[in-house]
């Protein structure tokens, strides 16, 4: 869930964001600017807590944090072919790698670090930063589109298999071999994303009208959602909720769509109570006798909920997270703002904007107060406060709430990590080597 560099300030903002990304479990937000980068904690709606900031690297175009650890990966416009890995609590560089062309995107989990160039992908072992595999001669991928499952037990990788069609290559980052190819769309891909367990893969094409979800690793289509029919849009991000029940999609329009992942067969049948509903059921039954393209369109699900943005055209990314025991929709924009919405998990509908945070530090207290909309919530939604919400630890094996391992835990070199990686001392992976630099030139 990352947005790359913008072509300049947007919407009159003095200092536009060059990049921004949520971490793997959506507990942190990283932003890059011309002066450096910043990390924020997303544990509260009312307050955006700064975790770390650095001005040592100017003109940052990529910044990625590994869960809630101290590891951060940074790429700068001044050295676009070089990736730098830092232990920010110690202020120490762990390593740096140089590549044959510009680094377009970085993906992380607790086992693998993925570096995507336009025509190749490099897979590193995150414990010691050794290069494990180079996937060469991939179709031209100028946006660096790729996805890595955050579940380190499988570490699935997905990337475009064609420049002109929506073919997806599914690669096993653990076994280092291709699993299958998925014919996802007729047009070229615009966005792909795994769910937290790595068992589902969502995709959207450059048309942006249809979003599909496939099973992993067999690549069977499970769901198909229609974002709209009136116009083509550019899908900028896809993100599953941590429990894989919802999928959100943002674009260059003013609407963020949220889809519910349930099959028609699992829904409670309702007896038609009106003439309109009776005709609707008859029409759906008639789809069995219509051409495939027509019946597919009529069977596509529409959005369960929507979030309305006060702008369009800005680069943005969205995610779904549980903050203070309630489900929230989060949208970060290149204009330098984070928008937080309440999401009704029962009835869906319009999400309520409750807070707008300035990510550049230019917002005043009065401005933030004006942006605090705090609309009253429906009773059915407010009732969810009393219901305990599942944490990442309960939905993803081996994850803990604080994203860290026990202090002093040593993970043997020959084993894959069975728990989170915490970079609080010298005994944990990756090792902090102040006098050593990994510098690869191809």
Short mmCIF file of C-alpha atoms in Angstrom, two decimals:
data_model
loop_
_atom_site.label_atom_id
_atom_site.label_comp_id
_atom_site.label_asym_id
_atom_site.label_seq_id
_atom_site.Cartn_x
_atom_site.Cartn_y
_atom_site.Cartn_z
CA UNK A 1 0.00 0.00 0.00
CA UNK A 2 2.22 2.67 -1.29
CA UNK A 3 1.99 5.76 -3.45
CA UNK A 4 5.05 6.95 -5.32
CA UNK A 5 6.38 10.36 -6.15
CA UNK A 6 4.08 13.10 -7.27
CA UNK A 7 4.99 15.58 -9.96
CA UNK A 8 4.93 18.50 -7.61
CA UNK A 9 2.79 20.07 -4.93
CA UNK A 10 -0.91 19.35 -5.18
CA UNK A 11 -3.81 21.56 -4.27
CA UNK A 12 -1.65 24.53 -3.32
CA UNK A 13 0.16 22.68 -0.54
CA UNK A 14 3.53 24.27 0.19
CA UNK A 15 5.34 20.95 0.57
CA UNK A 16 3.65 18.02 -1.21
CA UNK A 17 4.32 14.42 -0.26
CA UNK A 18 6.61 12.59 -2.65
CA UNK A 19 5.55 9.17 -1.32
CA UNK A 20 3.44 7.64 1.45
CA UNK A 21 2.69 4.10 2.62
CA UNK A 22 0.96 2.18 5.39
CA UNK A 23 2.97 -0.55 7.05
CA UNK A 24 2.00 -4.22 6.74
CA UNK A 25 -0.58 -4.33 9.55
CA UNK A 26 -1.80 -0.74 9.08
CA UNK A 27 -0.56 0.46 12.47
CA UNK A 28 1.86 3.00 11.04
CA UNK A 29 2.09 5.54 8.23
CA UNK A 30 5.33 6.57 6.50
CA UNK A 31 5.66 9.69 4.37
CA UNK A 32 8.52 11.00 2.23
CA UNK A 33 9.15 14.63 1.32
CA UNK A 34 11.85 16.71 -0.32
CA UNK A 35 13.46 17.22 3.09
CA UNK A 36 13.35 13.63 4.41
CA UNK A 37 10.82 11.19 5.82
CA UNK A 38 8.53 10.74 8.83
CA UNK A 39 6.83 7.81 10.56
CA UNK A 40 3.51 8.11 12.43
CA UNK A 41 1.65 5.75 14.74
CA UNK A 42 -2.02 5.08 13.93
CA UNK A 43 -3.17 4.00 17.38
CA UNK A 44 -5.53 6.94 17.95
CA UNK A 45 -8.13 8.82 15.94
CA UNK A 46 -7.69 12.15 17.70
CA UNK A 47 -3.92 12.28 17.70
CA UNK A 48 -1.33 11.41 15.07
CA UNK A 49 1.74 10.42 17.09
CA UNK A 50 5.13 10.91 15.40
CA UNK A 51 7.39 7.86 15.78
CA UNK A 52 10.50 9.02 13.96
CA UNK A 53 11.68 11.58 11.46
CA UNK A 54 14.90 12.10 9.55
CA UNK A 55 16.32 14.80 7.29
CA UNK A 56 19.53 12.90 6.57
CA UNK A 57 18.25 11.70 3.18
CA UNK A 58 16.68 14.43 1.04
CA UNK A 59 14.09 14.02 -1.69
CA UNK A 60 12.77 10.64 -0.53
CA UNK A 61 10.76 8.75 -3.15
CA UNK A 62 10.23 5.43 -1.30
CA UNK A 63 9.96 4.79 2.44
CA UNK A 64 8.75 1.50 3.93
CA UNK A 65 8.65 0.37 7.56
CA UNK A 66 8.67 -3.29 8.65
CA UNK A 67 5.58 -3.67 10.85
CA UNK A 68 6.25 -1.80 14.14
CA UNK A 69 9.97 -2.57 14.20
CA UNK A 70 12.89 -0.19 13.89
CA UNK A 71 13.71 -1.26 10.34
CA UNK A 72 12.97 1.26 7.63
CA UNK A 73 13.90 1.11 3.93
CA UNK A 74 14.50 4.36 2.06
CA UNK A 75 15.16 5.30 -1.58
CA UNK A 76 15.96 8.86 -2.66
CA UNK A 77 15.49 10.70 -5.94
CA UNK A 78 19.12 11.77 -5.65
CA UNK A 79 20.20 8.09 -5.80
CA UNK A 80 17.21 6.30 -7.35
CA UNK A 81 19.18 3.09 -7.98
CA UNK A 82 20.22 2.66 -4.36
CA UNK A 83 18.23 1.10 -1.51
CA UNK A 84 19.21 1.97 2.06
CA UNK A 85 18.15 -0.05 5.10
CA UNK A 86 18.25 1.67 8.50
CA UNK A 87 17.79 0.85 12.19
CA UNK A 88 16.20 4.19 13.02
CA UNK A 89 16.24 3.81 16.83
CA UNK A 90 20.03 3.42 16.74
CA UNK A 91 20.46 5.86 13.88
CA UNK A 92 22.51 3.20 12.10
CA UNK A 93 22.61 2.07 8.49
CA UNK A 94 22.26 -1.71 8.26
CA UNK A 95 23.17 -2.02 4.59
CA UNK A 96 22.75 -0.52 1.13
CA UNK A 97 22.35 -2.09 -2.29
CA UNK A 98 22.73 -0.58 -5.73
CA UNK A 99 20.94 -1.89 -8.81
CA UNK A 100 21.21 -1.60 -12.57
CA UNK A 101 18.18 0.72 -12.90
CA UNK A 102 15.86 2.78 -10.73
CA UNK A 103 14.17 1.15 -7.75
CA UNK A 104 10.42 1.51 -8.36
CA UNK A 105 8.94 -0.18 -5.30
CA UNK A 106 9.88 -2.04 -2.11
CA UNK A 107 7.84 -4.72 -0.34
CA UNK A 108 8.57 -6.27 3.07
CA UNK A 109 7.52 -9.06 5.37
CA UNK A 110 9.34 -10.78 8.21
CA UNK A 111 11.18 -13.12 5.87
CA UNK A 112 11.62 -11.33 2.56
CA UNK A 113 12.55 -7.94 1.17
CA UNK A 114 11.39 -7.40 -2.40
CA UNK A 115 12.97 -4.82 -4.72
CA UNK A 116 11.11 -4.17 -7.96
CA UNK A 117 12.79 -2.58 -10.99
CA UNK A 118 11.15 -2.03 -14.36
CA UNK A 119 12.24 -5.37 -15.83
CA UNK A 120 13.44 -7.41 -12.84
CA UNK A 121 12.62 -8.28 -9.22
CA UNK A 122 15.20 -8.97 -6.50
CA UNK A 123 14.31 -11.12 -3.49
CA UNK A 124 16.43 -10.72 -0.34
CA UNK A 125 16.45 -12.66 2.92
CA UNK A 126 15.55 -9.98 5.42
CA UNK A 127 17.43 -11.68 8.27
CA UNK A 128 20.85 -11.08 6.72
CA UNK A 129 19.96 -9.11 3.57
CA UNK A 130 21.49 -11.72 1.29
CA UNK A 131 20.21 -11.84 -2.28
CA UNK A 132 18.26 -15.08 -2.74
CA UNK A 133 16.77 -14.75 -6.20
CA UNK A 134 16.64 -12.43 -9.19
CA UNK A 135 13.57 -12.69 -11.40
CA UNK A 136 14.80 -11.43 -14.77
CA UNK A 137 13.14 -10.53 -18.05
CA UNK A 138 9.73 -9.71 -16.63
CA UNK A 139 7.42 -7.70 -18.91
CA UNK A 140 8.03 -3.92 -18.72
CA UNK A 141 6.61 -2.73 -15.42
CA UNK A 142 7.18 1.05 -15.37
CA UNK A 143 5.16 1.64 -12.19
CA UNK A 144 6.86 -1.14 -10.19
CA UNK A 145 3.54 -2.86 -9.60
CA UNK A 146 3.97 -5.90 -7.35
CA UNK A 147 2.65 -7.38 -4.11
CA UNK A 148 4.14 -9.48 -1.33
CA UNK A 149 2.10 -11.48 1.16
CA UNK A 150 2.79 -10.28 4.70
CA UNK A 151 2.41 -13.85 5.94
CA UNK A 152 6.02 -14.99 6.16
CA UNK A 153 5.04 -18.68 6.12
CA UNK A 154 4.31 -18.45 2.38
CA UNK A 155 5.73 -15.09 1.19
CA UNK A 156 3.80 -15.17 -2.08
CA UNK A 157 4.78 -12.59 -4.67
CA UNK A 158 2.50 -11.28 -7.42
CA UNK A 159 3.53 -9.18 -10.41
CA UNK A 160 2.23 -8.44 -13.94
CA UNK A 161 2.85 -11.17 -16.50
CA UNK A 162 2.04 -8.90 -19.46
CA UNK A 163 2.24 -5.23 -20.35
CA UNK A 164 -0.98 -5.27 -22.37
CA UNK A 165 -3.24 -7.82 -20.62
CA UNK A 166 -4.17 -8.40 -17.01
CA UNK A 167 -2.12 -11.53 -16.47
CA UNK A 168 -0.73 -12.04 -12.96
CA UNK A 169 2.29 -14.20 -12.16
CA UNK A 170 2.08 -15.82 -8.73
CA UNK A 171 5.53 -16.65 -7.33
CA UNK A 172 6.46 -18.49 -4.13
CA UNK A 173 8.97 -16.28 -2.32
CA UNK A 174 9.68 -19.05 0.17
CA UNK A 175 10.39 -21.91 -2.24
CA UNK A 176 11.64 -19.44 -4.91
CA UNK A 177 9.60 -20.82 -7.80
CA UNK A 178 6.62 -19.82 -9.96
CA UNK A 179 3.29 -21.16 -8.73
CA UNK A 180 0.86 -20.23 -11.51
CA UNK A 181 -0.36 -17.47 -13.80
CA UNK A 182 -3.81 -15.91 -13.47
CA UNK A 183 -5.73 -14.40 -16.38
CA UNK A 184 -7.29 -11.71 -14.21
CA UNK A 185 -8.38 -9.01 -16.69
CA UNK A 186 -8.50 -8.26 -20.38
CA UNK A 187 -6.67 -4.94 -19.94
CA UNK A 188 -3.35 -4.18 -18.25
CA UNK A 189 -3.15 -4.31 -14.45
CA UNK A 190 -3.38 -1.19 -12.30
CA UNK A 191 -3.40 -2.62 -8.75
CA UNK A 192 -2.89 -5.92 -6.91
CA UNK A 193 -2.95 -6.80 -3.21
CA UNK A 194 -2.85 -9.89 -0.96
CA UNK A 195 -4.93 -10.37 2.15
CA UNK A 196 -3.12 -10.80 5.50
CA UNK A 197 -2.87 -14.59 5.35
CA UNK A 198 -1.81 -14.68 1.70
CA UNK A 199 -4.81 -16.84 0.75
CA UNK A 200 -6.51 -14.25 -1.47
CA UNK A 201 -5.34 -11.85 -4.15
CA UNK A 202 -7.30 -8.81 -5.36
CA UNK A 203 -6.71 -7.11 -8.70
CA UNK A 204 -7.96 -4.23 -10.84
CA UNK A 205 -7.20 -3.29 -14.43
CA UNK A 206 -6.41 0.11 -15.91
CA UNK A 207 -10.09 0.55 -16.79
CA UNK A 208 -10.91 0.44 -13.10
CA UNK A 209 -14.49 -0.76 -13.50
CA UNK A 210 -14.16 -4.33 -12.20
CA UNK A 211 -12.27 -5.66 -9.18
CA UNK A 212 -11.69 -9.39 -8.86
CA UNK A 213 -10.51 -11.58 -5.98
CA UNK A 214 -8.73 -14.90 -6.55
CA UNK A 215 -7.81 -17.78 -4.28
CA UNK A 216 -4.13 -18.44 -3.62
CA UNK A 217 -2.29 -20.56 -4.65
CA UNK A 218 -4.68 -22.11 -7.20
CA UNK A 219 -5.77 -18.81 -8.79
CA UNK A 220 -9.52 -19.52 -8.91
CA UNK A 221 -11.85 -16.51 -9.13
CA UNK A 222 -13.82 -16.10 -5.91
CA UNK A 223 -15.43 -12.66 -6.16
CA UNK A 224 -16.12 -10.02 -8.75
CA UNK A 225 -17.11 -6.48 -7.86
CA UNK A 226 -18.19 -3.62 -10.10
CA UNK A 227 -16.87 -0.23 -9.04
CA UNK A 228 -18.86 1.62 -11.69
CA UNK A 229 -19.97 1.66 -15.32
CA UNK A 230 -20.15 5.32 -16.32
CA UNK A 231 -16.44 6.07 -16.63
CA UNK A 232 -13.02 4.55 -16.51
CA UNK A 233 -10.86 5.50 -13.53
CA UNK A 234 -7.34 4.84 -12.31
CA UNK A 235 -7.34 2.53 -9.28
CA UNK A 236 -4.53 3.72 -7.01
CA UNK A 237 -4.77 1.18 -4.19
CA UNK A 238 -6.46 -2.00 -3.01
CA UNK A 239 -6.44 -3.20 0.60
CA UNK A 240 -8.11 -6.02 2.54
CA UNK A 241 -9.19 -5.66 6.14
CA UNK A 242 -7.05 -7.76 8.49
CA UNK A 243 -9.87 -10.31 8.85
CA UNK A 244 -10.30 -10.49 5.04
CA UNK A 245 -14.00 -9.68 5.27
CA UNK A 246 -13.77 -6.33 3.47
CA UNK A 247 -11.83 -4.93 0.52
CA UNK A 248 -11.36 -1.22 -0.15
CA UNK A 249 -10.35 0.49 -3.39
CA UNK A 250 -9.33 4.10 -3.97
CA UNK A 251 -8.89 5.87 -7.30
CA UNK A 252 -8.43 9.30 -8.87
CA UNK A 253 -12.10 10.04 -8.19
CA UNK A 254 -13.73 11.43 -5.07
CA UNK A 255 -15.09 8.05 -3.90
CA UNK A 256 -13.46 5.17 -2.03
CA UNK A 257 -15.38 1.91 -2.47
CA UNK A 258 -15.57 -0.86 0.14
CA UNK A 259 -16.75 -4.33 -0.84
CA UNK A 260 -17.92 -7.16 1.40
CA UNK A 261 -16.47 -10.57 0.64
CA UNK A 262 -19.43 -12.90 0.84
CA UNK A 263 -20.97 -15.20 -1.73
CA UNK A 264 -24.61 -14.93 -2.73
CA UNK A 265 -25.11 -18.48 -1.50
CA UNK A 266 -24.06 -17.42 2.02
CA UNK A 267 -26.60 -14.63 2.27
CA UNK A 268 -29.90 -15.13 4.03
CA UNK A 269 -32.67 -15.61 1.43
CA UNK A 270 -35.38 -13.00 1.60
CA UNK A 271 -38.93 -13.50 0.43
CA UNK A 272 -40.01 -10.82 -2.04
CA UNK A 273 -42.29 -8.44 -0.17
CA UNK A 274 -43.02 -6.04 -3.01
CA UNK A 275 -43.66 -6.24 -6.73
CA UNK A 276 -40.27 -4.59 -7.37
CA UNK A 277 -38.35 -7.12 -5.29
CA UNK A 278 -40.26 -9.99 -6.93
CA UNK A 279 -39.32 -8.74 -10.39
CA UNK A 280 -35.72 -8.37 -9.21
CA UNK A 281 -35.57 -12.04 -8.24
CA UNK A 282 -37.12 -13.06 -11.54
CA UNK A 283 -34.56 -10.94 -13.41
CA UNK A 284 -31.66 -12.54 -11.55
CA UNK A 285 -33.04 -16.00 -12.34
CA UNK A 286 -33.22 -15.03 -16.01
CA UNK A 287 -29.48 -14.37 -16.09
CA UNK A 288 -28.95 -18.12 -16.51
CA UNK A 289 -30.34 -17.79 -20.05
CA UNK A 290 -28.51 -14.60 -21.05
CA UNK A 291 -25.13 -14.29 -22.82
CA UNK A 292 -22.18 -14.78 -20.47
CA UNK A 293 -21.01 -11.14 -20.62
CA UNK A 294 -24.48 -9.88 -19.70
CA UNK A 295 -25.07 -12.40 -16.92
CA UNK A 296 -21.62 -11.75 -15.43
CA UNK A 297 -22.32 -8.03 -15.27
CA UNK A 298 -25.68 -8.57 -13.57
CA UNK A 299 -24.14 -10.92 -10.99
CA UNK A 300 -21.33 -8.55 -10.02
CA UNK A 301 -21.64 -7.18 -6.51
CA UNK A 302 -21.73 -3.45 -5.84
CA UNK A 303 -20.03 -1.54 -3.04
CA UNK A 304 -21.04 -2.37 0.54
CA UNK A 305 -19.87 1.04 1.75
CA UNK A 306 -18.33 4.22 0.35
CA UNK A 307 -16.15 7.01 1.63
CA UNK A 308 -16.57 10.44 0.05
CA UNK A 309 -13.45 12.52 -0.38
CA UNK A 310 -13.50 16.30 -0.65
CA UNK A 311 -11.25 16.18 -3.69
CA UNK A 312 -10.45 14.22 -6.83
CA UNK A 313 -7.34 13.87 -8.94
CA UNK A 314 -4.88 13.69 -6.02
CA UNK A 315 -2.78 10.56 -5.61
CA UNK A 316 -4.01 8.60 -2.61
CA UNK A 317 -3.94 5.23 -0.86
CA UNK A 318 -6.56 3.64 1.38
CA UNK A 319 -6.61 0.94 4.03
CA UNK A 320 -8.97 -0.63 6.57
CA UNK A 321 -7.89 -0.78 10.19
CA UNK A 322 -9.24 -1.21 13.69
CA UNK A 323 -8.44 1.83 15.83
CA UNK A 324 -9.74 2.11 19.38
CA UNK A 325 -11.87 -1.02 18.90
CA UNK A 326 -13.77 0.31 15.88
CA UNK A 327 -13.31 -0.35 12.16
CA UNK A 328 -11.98 2.68 10.29
CA UNK A 329 -11.32 3.64 6.72
CA UNK A 330 -8.04 5.54 6.33
CA UNK A 331 -7.08 7.56 3.25
CA UNK A 332 -3.70 9.26 2.83
CA UNK A 333 -3.38 11.86 0.08
CA UNK A 334 -0.50 13.49 -1.78
CA UNK A 335 -1.92 16.82 -0.61
CA UNK A 336 -0.39 16.00 2.78
CA UNK A 337 -3.45 14.86 4.73
CA UNK A 338 -4.73 11.71 6.41
CA UNK A 339 -8.51 11.23 6.47
CA UNK A 340 -10.11 8.90 9.02
CA UNK A 341 -13.66 7.61 8.55
CA UNK A 342 -15.97 5.52 10.69
CA UNK A 343 -17.18 2.38 8.93
CA UNK A 344 -20.41 0.62 9.87
CA UNK A 345 -19.51 -3.11 9.74
CA UNK A 346 -23.14 -4.19 9.83
CA UNK A 347 -24.98 -1.97 7.39
CA UNK A 348 -22.23 -0.31 5.37
CA UNK A 349 -23.47 2.78 3.56
CA UNK A 350 -21.70 6.13 3.64
CA UNK A 351 -18.63 6.24 5.86
CA UNK A 352 -18.51 9.24 8.20
CA UNK A 353 -15.41 11.45 8.10
CA UNK A 354 -14.44 12.07 11.73
CA UNK A 355 -10.88 13.42 11.55
CA UNK A 356 -8.45 15.05 9.13
CA UNK A 357 -4.77 15.18 10.08
CA UNK A 358 -2.10 17.32 8.46
CA UNK A 359 0.95 15.16 7.72
CA UNK A 360 3.27 18.08 6.99
CA UNK A 361 2.95 19.85 10.32
CA UNK A 362 1.42 22.93 8.70
CA UNK A 363 -2.05 22.45 10.13
CA UNK A 364 -2.87 24.62 13.14
CA UNK A 365 -4.85 23.52 16.15
CA UNK A 366 -7.82 25.59 14.97
CA UNK A 367 -7.65 24.01 11.52
CA UNK A 368 -7.56 20.51 12.95
CA UNK A 369 -10.45 21.39 15.21
CA UNK A 370 -12.50 22.50 12.23
CA UNK A 371 -11.66 19.24 10.46
CA UNK A 372 -12.91 17.17 13.40
CA UNK A 373 -16.39 16.34 12.18
CA UNK A 374 -17.38 13.78 14.83
CA UNK A 375 -20.84 13.01 13.48
CA UNK A 376 -23.14 10.99 15.70
CA UNK A 377 -23.14 7.34 14.76
CA UNK A 378 -26.12 5.04 14.20
CA UNK A 379 -27.04 3.03 17.27
CA UNK A 380 -26.35 -0.28 15.52
CA UNK A 381 -22.83 0.88 14.79
CA UNK A 382 -22.17 2.34 18.23
CA UNK A 383 -23.08 -1.01 19.70
CA UNK A 384 -19.98 -2.45 18.13
CA UNK A 385 -17.85 -0.56 20.67
CA UNK A 386 -18.80 -3.10 23.32
CA UNK A 387 -17.86 -6.01 21.09
CA UNK A 388 -14.16 -6.91 21.32
CA UNK A 389 -12.42 -6.50 17.99
CA UNK A 390 -9.98 -9.14 16.73
CA UNK A 391 -6.39 -7.97 16.68
CA UNK A 392 -3.82 -8.82 14.07
CA UNK A 393 -2.50 -11.46 16.46
CA UNK A 394 -5.78 -13.37 16.33
CA UNK A 395 -6.10 -13.35 12.56
CA UNK A 396 -2.52 -13.78 11.40
CA UNK A 397 -0.51 -16.65 12.94
CA UNK A 398 2.64 -15.55 14.71
CA UNK A 399 1.78 -11.86 14.93
CA UNK A 400 1.74 -9.88 18.16
CA UNK A 401 -0.03 -6.64 18.92
CA UNK A 402 3.15 -4.63 19.31
CA UNK A 403 4.78 -6.18 16.24
CA UNK A 404 7.85 -7.23 18.23
CA UNK A 405 9.50 -10.41 19.40
CA UNK A 406 10.60 -11.09 22.93
CA UNK A 407 13.68 -9.08 23.79
CA UNK A 408 16.86 -11.06 23.31
CA UNK A 409 15.24 -13.79 21.19
CA UNK A 410 17.71 -15.18 18.68
CA UNK A 411 16.46 -16.65 15.40
CA UNK A 412 18.86 -19.28 13.99
CA UNK A 413 20.20 -18.59 10.50
CA UNK A 414 18.89 -21.86 9.06
CA UNK A 415 15.33 -21.34 10.23
CA UNK A 416 12.58 -19.13 8.96
CA UNK A 417 11.24 -16.66 11.47
CA UNK A 418 8.36 -18.16 13.42
CA UNK A 419 7.47 -14.87 15.06
CA UNK A 420 7.80 -11.12 14.64
CA UNK A 421 11.15 -9.43 14.16
CA UNK A 422 11.99 -6.66 16.62
CA UNK A 423 15.11 -4.59 16.11
CA UNK A 424 15.72 -3.44 19.66
CA UNK A 425 19.13 -5.00 20.24
CA UNK A 426 22.13 -6.49 18.50
CA UNK A 427 20.97 -10.09 18.95
CA UNK A 428 18.01 -9.85 16.60
CA UNK A 429 17.75 -9.89 12.81
CA UNK A 430 18.82 -8.21 10.62
CA UNK A 431 22.21 -7.66 12.26
CA UNK A 432 23.38 -4.09 12.69
CA UNK A 433 26.78 -3.82 11.02
CA UNK A 434 28.08 -0.29 11.35
CA UNK A 435 31.35 -0.95 9.55
CA UNK A 436 30.00 -3.09 6.72
CA UNK A 437 28.13 -2.12 3.58
CA UNK A 438 26.51 -4.48 1.12
CA UNK A 439 27.02 -2.84 -2.26
CA UNK A 440 25.89 -4.75 -5.31
CA UNK A 441 26.46 -3.42 -8.80
CA UNK A 442 25.13 -5.16 -11.84
#
